[in-house]
Structure formats: structure tokens, C-alpha cells
Tab-separated table of C-alpha atoms in Angstrom:
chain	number	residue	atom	x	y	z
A	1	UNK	CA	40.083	37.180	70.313
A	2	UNK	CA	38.019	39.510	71.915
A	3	UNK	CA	39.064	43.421	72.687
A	4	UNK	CA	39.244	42.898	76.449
A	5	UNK	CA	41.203	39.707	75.480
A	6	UNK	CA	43.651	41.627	73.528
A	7	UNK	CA	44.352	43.888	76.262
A	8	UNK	CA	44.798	41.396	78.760
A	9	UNK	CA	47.641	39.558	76.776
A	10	UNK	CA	48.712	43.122	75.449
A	11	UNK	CA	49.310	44.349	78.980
A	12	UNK	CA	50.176	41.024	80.931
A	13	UNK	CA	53.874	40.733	79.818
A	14	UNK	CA	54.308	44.375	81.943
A	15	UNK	CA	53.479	42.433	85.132
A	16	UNK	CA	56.147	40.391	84.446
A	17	UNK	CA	58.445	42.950	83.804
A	18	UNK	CA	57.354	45.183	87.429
A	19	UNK	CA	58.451	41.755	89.056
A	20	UNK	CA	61.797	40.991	87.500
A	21	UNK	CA	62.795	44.643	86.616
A	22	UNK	CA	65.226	45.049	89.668
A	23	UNK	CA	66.664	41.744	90.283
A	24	UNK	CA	67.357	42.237	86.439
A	25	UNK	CA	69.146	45.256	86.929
A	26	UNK	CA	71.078	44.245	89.807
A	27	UNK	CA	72.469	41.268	88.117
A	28	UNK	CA	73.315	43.510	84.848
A	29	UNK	CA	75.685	45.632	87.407
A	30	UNK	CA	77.071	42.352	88.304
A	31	UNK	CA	77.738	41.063	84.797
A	32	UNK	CA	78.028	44.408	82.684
A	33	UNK	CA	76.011	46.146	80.273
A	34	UNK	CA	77.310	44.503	77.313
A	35	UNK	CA	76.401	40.696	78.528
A	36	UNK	CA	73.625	41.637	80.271
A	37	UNK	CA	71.418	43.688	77.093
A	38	UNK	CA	72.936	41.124	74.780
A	39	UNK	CA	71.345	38.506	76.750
A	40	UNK	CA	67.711	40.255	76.977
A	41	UNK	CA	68.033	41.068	73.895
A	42	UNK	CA	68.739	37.202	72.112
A	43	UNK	CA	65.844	35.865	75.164
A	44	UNK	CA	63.078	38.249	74.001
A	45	UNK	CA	63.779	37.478	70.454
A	46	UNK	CA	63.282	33.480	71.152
A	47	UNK	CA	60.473	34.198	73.263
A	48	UNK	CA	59.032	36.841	70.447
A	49	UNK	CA	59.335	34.178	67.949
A	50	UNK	CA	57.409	31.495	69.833
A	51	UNK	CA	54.499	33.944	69.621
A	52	UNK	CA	54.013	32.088	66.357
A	53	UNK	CA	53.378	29.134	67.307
A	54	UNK	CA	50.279	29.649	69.982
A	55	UNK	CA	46.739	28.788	68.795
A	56	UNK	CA	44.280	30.251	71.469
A	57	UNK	CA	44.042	33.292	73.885
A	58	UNK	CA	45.317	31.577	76.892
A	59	UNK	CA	48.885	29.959	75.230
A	60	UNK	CA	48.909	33.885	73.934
A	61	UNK	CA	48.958	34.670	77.679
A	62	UNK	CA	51.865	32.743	78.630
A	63	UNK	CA	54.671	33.919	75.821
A	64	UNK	CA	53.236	37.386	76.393
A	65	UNK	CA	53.990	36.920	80.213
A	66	UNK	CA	57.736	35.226	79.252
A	67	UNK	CA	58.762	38.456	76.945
A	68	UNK	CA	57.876	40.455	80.180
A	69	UNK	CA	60.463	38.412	81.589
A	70	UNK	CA	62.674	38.338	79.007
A	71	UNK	CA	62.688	42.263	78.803
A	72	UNK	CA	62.767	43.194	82.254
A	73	UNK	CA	65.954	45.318	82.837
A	74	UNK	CA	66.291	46.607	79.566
A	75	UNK	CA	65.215	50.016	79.497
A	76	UNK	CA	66.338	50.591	83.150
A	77	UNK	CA	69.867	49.471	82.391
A	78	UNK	CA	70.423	51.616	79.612
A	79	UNK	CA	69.390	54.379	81.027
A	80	UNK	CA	71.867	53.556	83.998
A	81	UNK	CA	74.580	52.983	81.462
A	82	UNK	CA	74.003	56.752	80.158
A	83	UNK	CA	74.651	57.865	83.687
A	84	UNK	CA	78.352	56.073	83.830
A	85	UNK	CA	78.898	57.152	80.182
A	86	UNK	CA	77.412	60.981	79.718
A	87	UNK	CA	77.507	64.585	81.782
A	88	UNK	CA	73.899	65.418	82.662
A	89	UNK	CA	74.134	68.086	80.072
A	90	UNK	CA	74.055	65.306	77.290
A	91	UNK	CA	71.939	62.914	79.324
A	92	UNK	CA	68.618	64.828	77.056
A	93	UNK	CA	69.891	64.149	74.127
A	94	UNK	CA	71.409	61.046	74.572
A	95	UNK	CA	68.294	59.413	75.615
A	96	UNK	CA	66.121	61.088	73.268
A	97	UNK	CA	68.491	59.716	70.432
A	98	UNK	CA	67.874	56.755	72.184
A	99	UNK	CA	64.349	55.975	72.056
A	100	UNK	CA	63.947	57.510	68.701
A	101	UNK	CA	64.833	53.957	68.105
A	102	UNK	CA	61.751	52.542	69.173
A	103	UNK	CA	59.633	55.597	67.377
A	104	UNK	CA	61.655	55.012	64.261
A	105	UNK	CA	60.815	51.053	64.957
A	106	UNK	CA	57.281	51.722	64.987
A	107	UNK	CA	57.543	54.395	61.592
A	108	UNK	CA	59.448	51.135	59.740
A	109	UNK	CA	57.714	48.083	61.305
A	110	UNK	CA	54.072	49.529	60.680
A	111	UNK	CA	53.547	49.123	56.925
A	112	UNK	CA	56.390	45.472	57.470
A	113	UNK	CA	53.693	44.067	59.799
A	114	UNK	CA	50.994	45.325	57.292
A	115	UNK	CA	52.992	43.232	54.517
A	116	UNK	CA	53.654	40.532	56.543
A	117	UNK	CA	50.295	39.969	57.870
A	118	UNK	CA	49.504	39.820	54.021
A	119	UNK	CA	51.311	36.997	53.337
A	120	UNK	CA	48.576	34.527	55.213
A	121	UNK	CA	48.107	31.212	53.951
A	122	UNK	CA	51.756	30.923	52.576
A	123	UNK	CA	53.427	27.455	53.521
A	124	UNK	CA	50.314	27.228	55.364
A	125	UNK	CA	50.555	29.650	58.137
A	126	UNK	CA	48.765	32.781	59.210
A	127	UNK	CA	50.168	35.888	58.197
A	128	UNK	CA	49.898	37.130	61.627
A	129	UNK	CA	52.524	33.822	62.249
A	130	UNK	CA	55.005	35.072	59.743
A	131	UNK	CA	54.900	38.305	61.370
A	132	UNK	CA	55.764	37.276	64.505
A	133	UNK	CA	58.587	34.484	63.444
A	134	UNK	CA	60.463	37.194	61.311
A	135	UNK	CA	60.261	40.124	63.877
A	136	UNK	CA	61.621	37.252	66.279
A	137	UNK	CA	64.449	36.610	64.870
A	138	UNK	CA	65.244	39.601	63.654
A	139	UNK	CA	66.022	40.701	67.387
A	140	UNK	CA	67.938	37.393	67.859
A	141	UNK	CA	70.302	38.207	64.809
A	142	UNK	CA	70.379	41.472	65.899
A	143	UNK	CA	71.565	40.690	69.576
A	144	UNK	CA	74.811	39.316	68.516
A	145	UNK	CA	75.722	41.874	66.162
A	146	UNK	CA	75.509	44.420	69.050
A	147	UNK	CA	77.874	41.967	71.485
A	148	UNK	CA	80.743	42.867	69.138
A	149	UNK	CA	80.263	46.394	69.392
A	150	UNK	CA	78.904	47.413	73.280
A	151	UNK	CA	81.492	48.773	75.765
A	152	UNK	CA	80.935	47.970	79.215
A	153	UNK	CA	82.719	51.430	80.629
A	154	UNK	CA	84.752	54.682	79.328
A	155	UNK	CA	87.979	52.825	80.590
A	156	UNK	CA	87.127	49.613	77.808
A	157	UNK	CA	86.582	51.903	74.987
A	158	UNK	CA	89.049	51.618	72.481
A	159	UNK	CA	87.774	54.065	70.007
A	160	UNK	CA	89.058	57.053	73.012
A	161	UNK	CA	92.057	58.460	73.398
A	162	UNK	CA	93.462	58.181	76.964
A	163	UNK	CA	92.771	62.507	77.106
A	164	UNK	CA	89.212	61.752	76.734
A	165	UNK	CA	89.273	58.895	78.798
A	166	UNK	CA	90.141	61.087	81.910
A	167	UNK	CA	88.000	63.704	81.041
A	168	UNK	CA	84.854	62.490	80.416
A	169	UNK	CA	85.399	60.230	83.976
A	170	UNK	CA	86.371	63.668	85.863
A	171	UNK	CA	83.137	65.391	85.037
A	172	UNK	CA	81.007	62.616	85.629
A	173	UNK	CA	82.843	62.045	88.924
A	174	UNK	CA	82.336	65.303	89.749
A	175	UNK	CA	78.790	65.382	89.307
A	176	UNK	CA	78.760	61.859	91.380
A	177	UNK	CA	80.289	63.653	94.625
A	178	UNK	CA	78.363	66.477	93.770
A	179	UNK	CA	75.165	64.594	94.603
A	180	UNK	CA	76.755	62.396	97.280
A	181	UNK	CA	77.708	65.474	99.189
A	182	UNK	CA	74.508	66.665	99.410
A	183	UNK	CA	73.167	63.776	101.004
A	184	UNK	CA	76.497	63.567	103.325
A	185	UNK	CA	79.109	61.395	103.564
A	186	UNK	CA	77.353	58.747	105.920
A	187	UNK	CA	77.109	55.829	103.725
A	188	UNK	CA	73.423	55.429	101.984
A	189	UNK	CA	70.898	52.344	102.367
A	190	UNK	CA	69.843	51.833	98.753
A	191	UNK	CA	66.172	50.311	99.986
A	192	UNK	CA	65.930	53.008	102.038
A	193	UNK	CA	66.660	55.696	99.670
A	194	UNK	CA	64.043	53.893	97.223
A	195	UNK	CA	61.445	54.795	100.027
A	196	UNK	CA	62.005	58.587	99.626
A	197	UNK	CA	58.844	60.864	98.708
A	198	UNK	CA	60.281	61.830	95.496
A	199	UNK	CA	60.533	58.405	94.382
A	200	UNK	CA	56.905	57.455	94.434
A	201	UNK	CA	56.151	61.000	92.680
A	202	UNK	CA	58.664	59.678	90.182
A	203	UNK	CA	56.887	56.491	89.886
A	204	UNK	CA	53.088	57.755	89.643
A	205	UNK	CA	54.353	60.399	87.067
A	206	UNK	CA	56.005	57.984	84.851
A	207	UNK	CA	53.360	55.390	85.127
A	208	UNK	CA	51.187	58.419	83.808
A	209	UNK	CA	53.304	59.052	80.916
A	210	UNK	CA	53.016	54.857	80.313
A	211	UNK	CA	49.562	54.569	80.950
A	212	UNK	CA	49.316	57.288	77.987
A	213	UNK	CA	51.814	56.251	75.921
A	214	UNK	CA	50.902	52.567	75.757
A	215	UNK	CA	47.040	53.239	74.981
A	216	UNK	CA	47.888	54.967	71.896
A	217	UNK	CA	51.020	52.770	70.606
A	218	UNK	CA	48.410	49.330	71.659
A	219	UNK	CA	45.103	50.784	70.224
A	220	UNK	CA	46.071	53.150	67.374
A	221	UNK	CA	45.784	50.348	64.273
A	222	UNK	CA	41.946	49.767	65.988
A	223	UNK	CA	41.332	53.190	65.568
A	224	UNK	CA	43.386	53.477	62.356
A	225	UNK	CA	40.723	50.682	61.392
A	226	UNK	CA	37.993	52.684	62.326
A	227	UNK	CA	38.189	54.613	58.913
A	228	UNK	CA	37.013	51.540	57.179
A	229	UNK	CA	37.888	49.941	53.994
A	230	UNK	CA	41.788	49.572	54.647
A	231	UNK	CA	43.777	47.027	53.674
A	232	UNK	CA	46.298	45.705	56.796
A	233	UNK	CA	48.871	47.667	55.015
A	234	UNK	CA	47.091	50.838	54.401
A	235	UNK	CA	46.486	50.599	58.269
A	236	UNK	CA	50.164	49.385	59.116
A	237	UNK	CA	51.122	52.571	57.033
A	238	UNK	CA	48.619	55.222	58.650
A	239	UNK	CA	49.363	53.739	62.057
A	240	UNK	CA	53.622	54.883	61.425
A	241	UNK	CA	52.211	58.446	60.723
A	242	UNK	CA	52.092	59.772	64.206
A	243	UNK	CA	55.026	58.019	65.371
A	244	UNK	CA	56.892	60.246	62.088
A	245	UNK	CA	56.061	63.256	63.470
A	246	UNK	CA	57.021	61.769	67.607
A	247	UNK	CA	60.248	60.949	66.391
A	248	UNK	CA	61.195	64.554	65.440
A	249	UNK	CA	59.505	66.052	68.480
A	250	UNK	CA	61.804	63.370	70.389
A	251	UNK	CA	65.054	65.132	68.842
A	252	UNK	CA	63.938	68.335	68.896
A	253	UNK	CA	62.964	68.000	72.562
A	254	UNK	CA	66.217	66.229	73.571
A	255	UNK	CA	68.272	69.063	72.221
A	256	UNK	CA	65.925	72.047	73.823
A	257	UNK	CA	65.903	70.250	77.241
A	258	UNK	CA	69.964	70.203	77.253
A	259	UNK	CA	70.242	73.821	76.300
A	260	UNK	CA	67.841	75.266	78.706
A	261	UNK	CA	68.956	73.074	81.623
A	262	UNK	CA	65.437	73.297	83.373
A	263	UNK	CA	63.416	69.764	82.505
A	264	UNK	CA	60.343	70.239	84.274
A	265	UNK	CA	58.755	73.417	82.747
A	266	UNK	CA	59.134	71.237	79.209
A	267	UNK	CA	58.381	67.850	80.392
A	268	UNK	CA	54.598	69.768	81.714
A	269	UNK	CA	54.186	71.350	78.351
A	270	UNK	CA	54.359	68.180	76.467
A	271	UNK	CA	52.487	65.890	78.927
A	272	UNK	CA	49.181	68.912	78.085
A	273	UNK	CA	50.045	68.927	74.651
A	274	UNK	CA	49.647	65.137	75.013
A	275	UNK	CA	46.164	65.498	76.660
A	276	UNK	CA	45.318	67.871	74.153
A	277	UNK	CA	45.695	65.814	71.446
A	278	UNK	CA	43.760	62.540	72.983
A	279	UNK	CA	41.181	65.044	73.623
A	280	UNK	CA	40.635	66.235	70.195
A	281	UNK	CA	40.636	62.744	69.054
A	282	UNK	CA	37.048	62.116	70.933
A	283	UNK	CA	34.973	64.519	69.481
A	284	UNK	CA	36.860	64.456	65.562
A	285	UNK	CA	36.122	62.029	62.684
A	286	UNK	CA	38.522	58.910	62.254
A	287	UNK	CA	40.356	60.893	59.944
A	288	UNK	CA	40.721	64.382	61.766
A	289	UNK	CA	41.362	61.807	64.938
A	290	UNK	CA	44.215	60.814	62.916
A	291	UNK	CA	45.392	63.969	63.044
A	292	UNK	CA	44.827	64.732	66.892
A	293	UNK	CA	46.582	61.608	67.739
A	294	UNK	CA	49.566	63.077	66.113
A	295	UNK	CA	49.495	65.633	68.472
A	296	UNK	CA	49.369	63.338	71.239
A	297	UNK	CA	52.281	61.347	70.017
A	298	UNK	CA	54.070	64.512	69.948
A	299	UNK	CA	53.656	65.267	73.086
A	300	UNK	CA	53.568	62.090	75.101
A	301	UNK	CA	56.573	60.696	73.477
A	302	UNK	CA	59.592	63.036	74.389
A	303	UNK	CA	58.001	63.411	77.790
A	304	UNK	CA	59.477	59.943	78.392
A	305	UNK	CA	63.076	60.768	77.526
A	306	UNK	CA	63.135	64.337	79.277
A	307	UNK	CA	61.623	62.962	81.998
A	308	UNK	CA	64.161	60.352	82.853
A	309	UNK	CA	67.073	63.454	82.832
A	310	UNK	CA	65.073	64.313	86.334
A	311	UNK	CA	65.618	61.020	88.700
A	312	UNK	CA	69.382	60.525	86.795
A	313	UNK	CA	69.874	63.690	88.123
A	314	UNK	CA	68.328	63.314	91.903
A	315	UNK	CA	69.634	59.689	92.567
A	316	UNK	CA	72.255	59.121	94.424
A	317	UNK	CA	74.727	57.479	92.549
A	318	UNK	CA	74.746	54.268	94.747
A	319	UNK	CA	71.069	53.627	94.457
A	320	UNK	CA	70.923	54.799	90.580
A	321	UNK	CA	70.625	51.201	89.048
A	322	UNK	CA	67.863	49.510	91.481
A	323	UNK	CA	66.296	53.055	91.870
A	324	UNK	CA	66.042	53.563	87.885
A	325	UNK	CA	64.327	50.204	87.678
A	326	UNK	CA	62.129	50.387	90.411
A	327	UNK	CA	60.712	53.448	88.527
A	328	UNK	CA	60.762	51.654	85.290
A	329	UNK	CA	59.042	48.283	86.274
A	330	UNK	CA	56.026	50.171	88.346
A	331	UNK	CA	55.963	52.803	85.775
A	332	UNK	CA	55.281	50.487	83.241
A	333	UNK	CA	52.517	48.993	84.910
A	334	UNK	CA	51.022	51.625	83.219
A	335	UNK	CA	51.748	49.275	79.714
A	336	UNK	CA	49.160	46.693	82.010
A	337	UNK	CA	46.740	49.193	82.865
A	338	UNK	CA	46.250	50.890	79.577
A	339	UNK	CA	45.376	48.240	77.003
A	340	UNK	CA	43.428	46.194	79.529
A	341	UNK	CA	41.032	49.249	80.596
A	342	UNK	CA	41.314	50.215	76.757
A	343	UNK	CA	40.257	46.776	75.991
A	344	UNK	CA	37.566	46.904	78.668
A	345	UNK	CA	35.942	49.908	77.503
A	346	UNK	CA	35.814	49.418	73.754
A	347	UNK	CA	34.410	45.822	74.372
A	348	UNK	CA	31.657	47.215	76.743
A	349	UNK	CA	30.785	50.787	75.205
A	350	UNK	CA	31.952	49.853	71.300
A	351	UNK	CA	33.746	52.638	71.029
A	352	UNK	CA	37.754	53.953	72.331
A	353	UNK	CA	36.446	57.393	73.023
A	354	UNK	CA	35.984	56.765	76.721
A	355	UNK	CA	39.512	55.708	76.711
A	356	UNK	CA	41.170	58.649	74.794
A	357	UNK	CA	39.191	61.054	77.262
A	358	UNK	CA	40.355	59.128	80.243
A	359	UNK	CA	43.730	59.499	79.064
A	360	UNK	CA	43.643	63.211	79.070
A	361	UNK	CA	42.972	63.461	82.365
A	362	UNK	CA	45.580	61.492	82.913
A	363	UNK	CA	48.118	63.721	81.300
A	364	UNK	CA	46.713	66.742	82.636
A	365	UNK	CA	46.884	65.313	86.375
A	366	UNK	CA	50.693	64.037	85.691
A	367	UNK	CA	51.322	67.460	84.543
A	368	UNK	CA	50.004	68.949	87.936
A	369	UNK	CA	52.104	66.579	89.877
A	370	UNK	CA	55.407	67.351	88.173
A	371	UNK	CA	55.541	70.824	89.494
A	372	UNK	CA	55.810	68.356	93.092
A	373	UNK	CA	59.330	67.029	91.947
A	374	UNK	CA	62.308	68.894	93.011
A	375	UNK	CA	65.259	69.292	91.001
A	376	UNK	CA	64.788	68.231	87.296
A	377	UNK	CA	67.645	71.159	86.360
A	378	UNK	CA	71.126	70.954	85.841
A	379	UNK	CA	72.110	73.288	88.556
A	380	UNK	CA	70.394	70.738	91.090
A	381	UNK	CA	72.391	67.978	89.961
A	382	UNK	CA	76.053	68.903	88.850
A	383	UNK	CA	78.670	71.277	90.184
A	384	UNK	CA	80.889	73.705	89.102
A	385	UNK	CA	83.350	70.544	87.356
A	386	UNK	CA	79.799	70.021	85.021
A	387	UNK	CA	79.499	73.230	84.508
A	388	UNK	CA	82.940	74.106	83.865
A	389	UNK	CA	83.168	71.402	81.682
A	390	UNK	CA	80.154	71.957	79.481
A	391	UNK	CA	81.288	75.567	78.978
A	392	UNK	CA	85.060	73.489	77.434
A	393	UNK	CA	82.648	71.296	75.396
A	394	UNK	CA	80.963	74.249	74.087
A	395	UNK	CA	83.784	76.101	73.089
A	396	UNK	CA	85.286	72.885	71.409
A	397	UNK	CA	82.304	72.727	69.347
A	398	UNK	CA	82.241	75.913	68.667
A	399	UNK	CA	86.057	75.857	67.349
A	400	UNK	CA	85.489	72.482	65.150
């Protein structure tokens, strides 16, 4: 398969998921959180593990397109299922906790995929085969083991006491009217409230972040490769490196965010810390580039999770689900655009420099555009019940 090939099945399954991210979401407010990822989950899985089975760049096409499918609504509704779960002053945390996951996923399933792809010609099959088959089902097992465990709402959680129960639902309520009585009491037009200004600055600046963010994760084992004379899992292993050091600036990040209150002065900082580090990768060695790419993991990484504090924060709390996936699913066309203009590129100049300097402009304009956004602090988005009740929370901790 060619490079541009690559792209285009890397990228294709995020079309699917622009198209089927809010009907996905909508029906997950329908049938709750808990059937609704459990569901994705177990379908991407399936569709994950049928990946094995295709034998030319066109049938990779179509299970690439299906997983879009499969996935749409994911991200989108857990990040609305923070909002009826957590205070804005956890909401940084929380989701940076959150997709550690998928940087931890990448640290662990790097060297796996080198291991697996190493097992070619056992039973017959490519190693790349095995690879996909295992990772498949692993998701699949996986998705029914988190069915027994997933509460839909604060009420259905058994594991609270009936004290916390009303408190945690009073400051989150309170933050709700907050917002809602800023925007009046006249009831709100979700569509319409999806057309507002803000929302397409949300959507360019997270398909940014993507666009960024899914060049490096699709075309760091090429470049990892570059060095020459690797074995898959000396690559699979060097590839997790950056990711390591993404996963702490995710938690450190999350934690910072929360405590200062003010997202947008941190979320800028990382998103040129980002472009710094793509930019340094163009003019190092393989090996130094390593190294730069490390900084841009660090710094496009977290921006995803602080950024997603801001529109939690601005939407009203009527429009929050279709409004959080509308900026997911065209944010993510960004996971199209990069790998296929990545692909592009490397197959026409032989090289991925073009596309690592490309990407820091990127980050530096999405940077410049984030001082556009209004609100992105917690004074903007919760009242005095927030506040009062992160300075209890505080002073609980404090105590214990």
C-alpha cells in the first residue's frame, strides 16, 4: 500500500464519524450512557477485528469507513456524561484522567503491535492479521466488562450515600441555571444555538488541535522508521516514547487548569509548545526528531482535554449533547485531513518534513484564534453554588 493510500484509509473512517457523530449522541441521551458506550464499544471491536480479514487497499477502505461508524458518539458522549456527573472545577481533571487512557493505550499497545506484527506466518497469517484480530477482540471482551460497572446518572449510583447524592446534583444544578440564566429564560432552539459564532471558533480550533494530533499519532512509526535498521518492535517501542512523556503532561495539565480556573491562557501555551516541537523535528536528525516530537506530544495532547473544559462550560445545558458532538465529529475531520495530506506529501516529496512544518503553522494559527473564544474560566460558567461548593470540597480535602 502506498503512503497516500495509507492515509486515505487512515483518515476515511473520520468521515464516517463527522456524519453519524450527532444522531449518535442523540440516541445515547435516549438510551443512556451505559447502553449506549457499551454498544460502540462491542461494534468497533467486531468491526476492528474484521480488519483482519481484508486483502487489498480498497476492502481496507470499507472496515476503516464502518469503525468510523461504529465509533461515532463515543468521545462526545463521554464528555457529556462528565457534565451530568462533575462541577466544572473537576471537569480538567476528570477529562484529562480520561484520555490518559488512550495515551497510556498508545505507551502499552506500541511495543504489543511491534510483537504481534512479529508473529507473521504463524497458522498462516500475516502478523499484521494477528494484530488486528487480538486488538479486536480485546475491545469486544472489554465492552461487557464495563456494562457491569457504568452508571447512567448520580441518582443510579449505588456506591453514594444519599448526602452525596444531593450534593453533587445541587452544584451541578446550580451551575446549569447559572448558564441558562444568562441566556434567559425563553426556551432555547438547540439547532439554533449550534449556529452561534463561538461554535464554529470551537470547531476550527479543535479541528486544529486534530489535524495536529492525528499527524503525529498516524505518521510517528514512519518516522520512527526513518532511523533505519529497527526491528517492528524496536519501532513499536520508540513510537510509545512520546506518548510517555504526553501522558504526564496530560495529568499535570488537568490538575493546573482546575486550580487556576482560567483555560485559555494554558490551552495557547501548549498548542505553541506543540508547534514548537513539530518544528524542531524538520530541521533535526531522526533521532534528535525523536526528541522534538516529544515536545509536540506534550503539548498537543493536553490541549485536547483542557480545551473541552471551555464549550462544557459555554453550552447551554439543553444543547450540551448535540453541541459537544457537532464539535467532535467536524473537529475530527481533522483525523481525515491529516494522514491523507501527510500521506500526500511524503508520497510526492519523499520526505514528512513538509508535513511537520505545515503542522506548526497550524498550531500557531489555533493558538491565535483561541484568544477569539469567550469564557474558557470558571467564573464564566458557574455561580456562587460552584464556587461555594468548591471552597467545601477544598476544605474537606484539606481535613482528610
Amino acid at each position: 500500500m502506498s503512503a497516500a493510500a495509507f492515509g486515505v484509509g487512515a483518515g476515511i473512517s473520520f468521515i464516517a464519524y463527522a456524519i453519524f457523530e450527532v444522531p449518535s449522541n442523540i440516541l445515547m441521551e435516549r438510551f443512556g450512557a451505559r447502553n449506549w458506550l457499551t454498544r460502540i464499544m462491542i461494534s468497533w471491536g467486531i468491526v476492528a477485528t474484521a480488519r483482519a480479514f481484508v486483502n487489498s487497499a480498497e476492502m481496507f477502505y470499507v472496515p476503516r469507513f464502518l469503525l468510523g461508524v461504529a465509533e461515532a458518539g463515543f468521545f462526545p458522549a463521554v464528555i457529556y456524561y462528565f457534565s451530568r456527573w462533575l462541577p466544572d472545577f473537576h471537569r480538567g481533571r476528570a477529562t484529562s484522567i480520561f484520555l490518559m487512557g488512550s495515551g497510556t493505550a498508545t505507551v502499552i499497545v506500541g511495543p504489543i503491535s511491534g510483537a504481534l506484527m512479529e508473529m507473521h506466518g504463524l497458522l498462516g497469517h500475516a502478523g499484521w492479521q494477528w494484530r488486528f484480530f487480538i486488538e479486536g477482540i480485546f475491545s469486544v471482551v472489554l465492552g461487557f466488562v464495563v456494562y457491569h460497572f457504568l452508571d447512567d446518572s448520580v441518582e443510579s449510583a449505588a456506591w453514594l450515600t444519599d448526602e452525596e447524592k444531593r450534593g453533587l446534583g445541587a452544584t451541578i444544578d446550580a451551575e446549569k441555571a447559572t448558564r441558562e440564566s444568562r441566556r434567559g429564560t425563553a426556551k432555547v432552539s438547540r439547532w439554533k444555538l449550534l449556529a452561534d459564532p463561538q461554535m464554529m471558533l470551537f470547531l476550527w480550533i479543535y479541528f486544529a488541535i486534530n489535524v495536529a494530533l492525528y499527524a503525529v499519532t498516524f505518521w510517528l512509526p514512519s518516522i520512527v522508521d526513518d532511523m533505519g535498521n529497527l526491528s517492528e518492535f524496536q519501532v513499536g517501542l520508540l513510537t510509545s516514547v512520546p506518548w510517555l512523556f504526553a501522558i504526564g503532561a496530560v495529568w499535570v495539565c488537568g490538575r493546573i487548569s482546575d486550580r487556576m480556573g482560567k483555560r485559555r491562557p494554558l490551552l495557547i501555551t501548549l498548542l505553541l509548545i506543540g508547534s514548537v516541537g513539530t518544528l524542531l523535528a524538520v530541521y533535526v536528525s531522526p533521532w534528535l526528531g525523536l526528541g522534538a516530537l516529544c515536545i509536540a506530544a506534550v503539548g498537543f495532547k493536553p490541549a485536547s482535554p483542557i480545551f473541552w473544559t471551555i464549550p462544557q462550560s459555554y453550552l447551554d445545558a439543553r444543547a450540551a449533547a448535540p453541541g459537544i458532538a457537532l464539535i467532535n465529529s467536524i473537529g475530527n475531520l481533522g483525523g481525515f485531513v491529516a494522514p491523507t495530506a501527510f500521506g500526500i506529501l511524503e508520497t510526492t516529496t519523499g520526505s514528512t518534513k513538509g508535513g511537520l512544518a505545515s503542522l506548526t503553522v497550524v498550531g500557531i494559527l489555533a493558538a491565535l484564534s483561541v484568544l477569539l473564544v469567550r469564557g474558557g474560566g470558571r467564573n464564566d460558567s458557574s455561580g456562587g453554588g460552584a464556587t461555594e461548593a468548591r471552597a467545601a470540597a477544598d476544605t474537606k480535602a484539606a481535613t482528610v
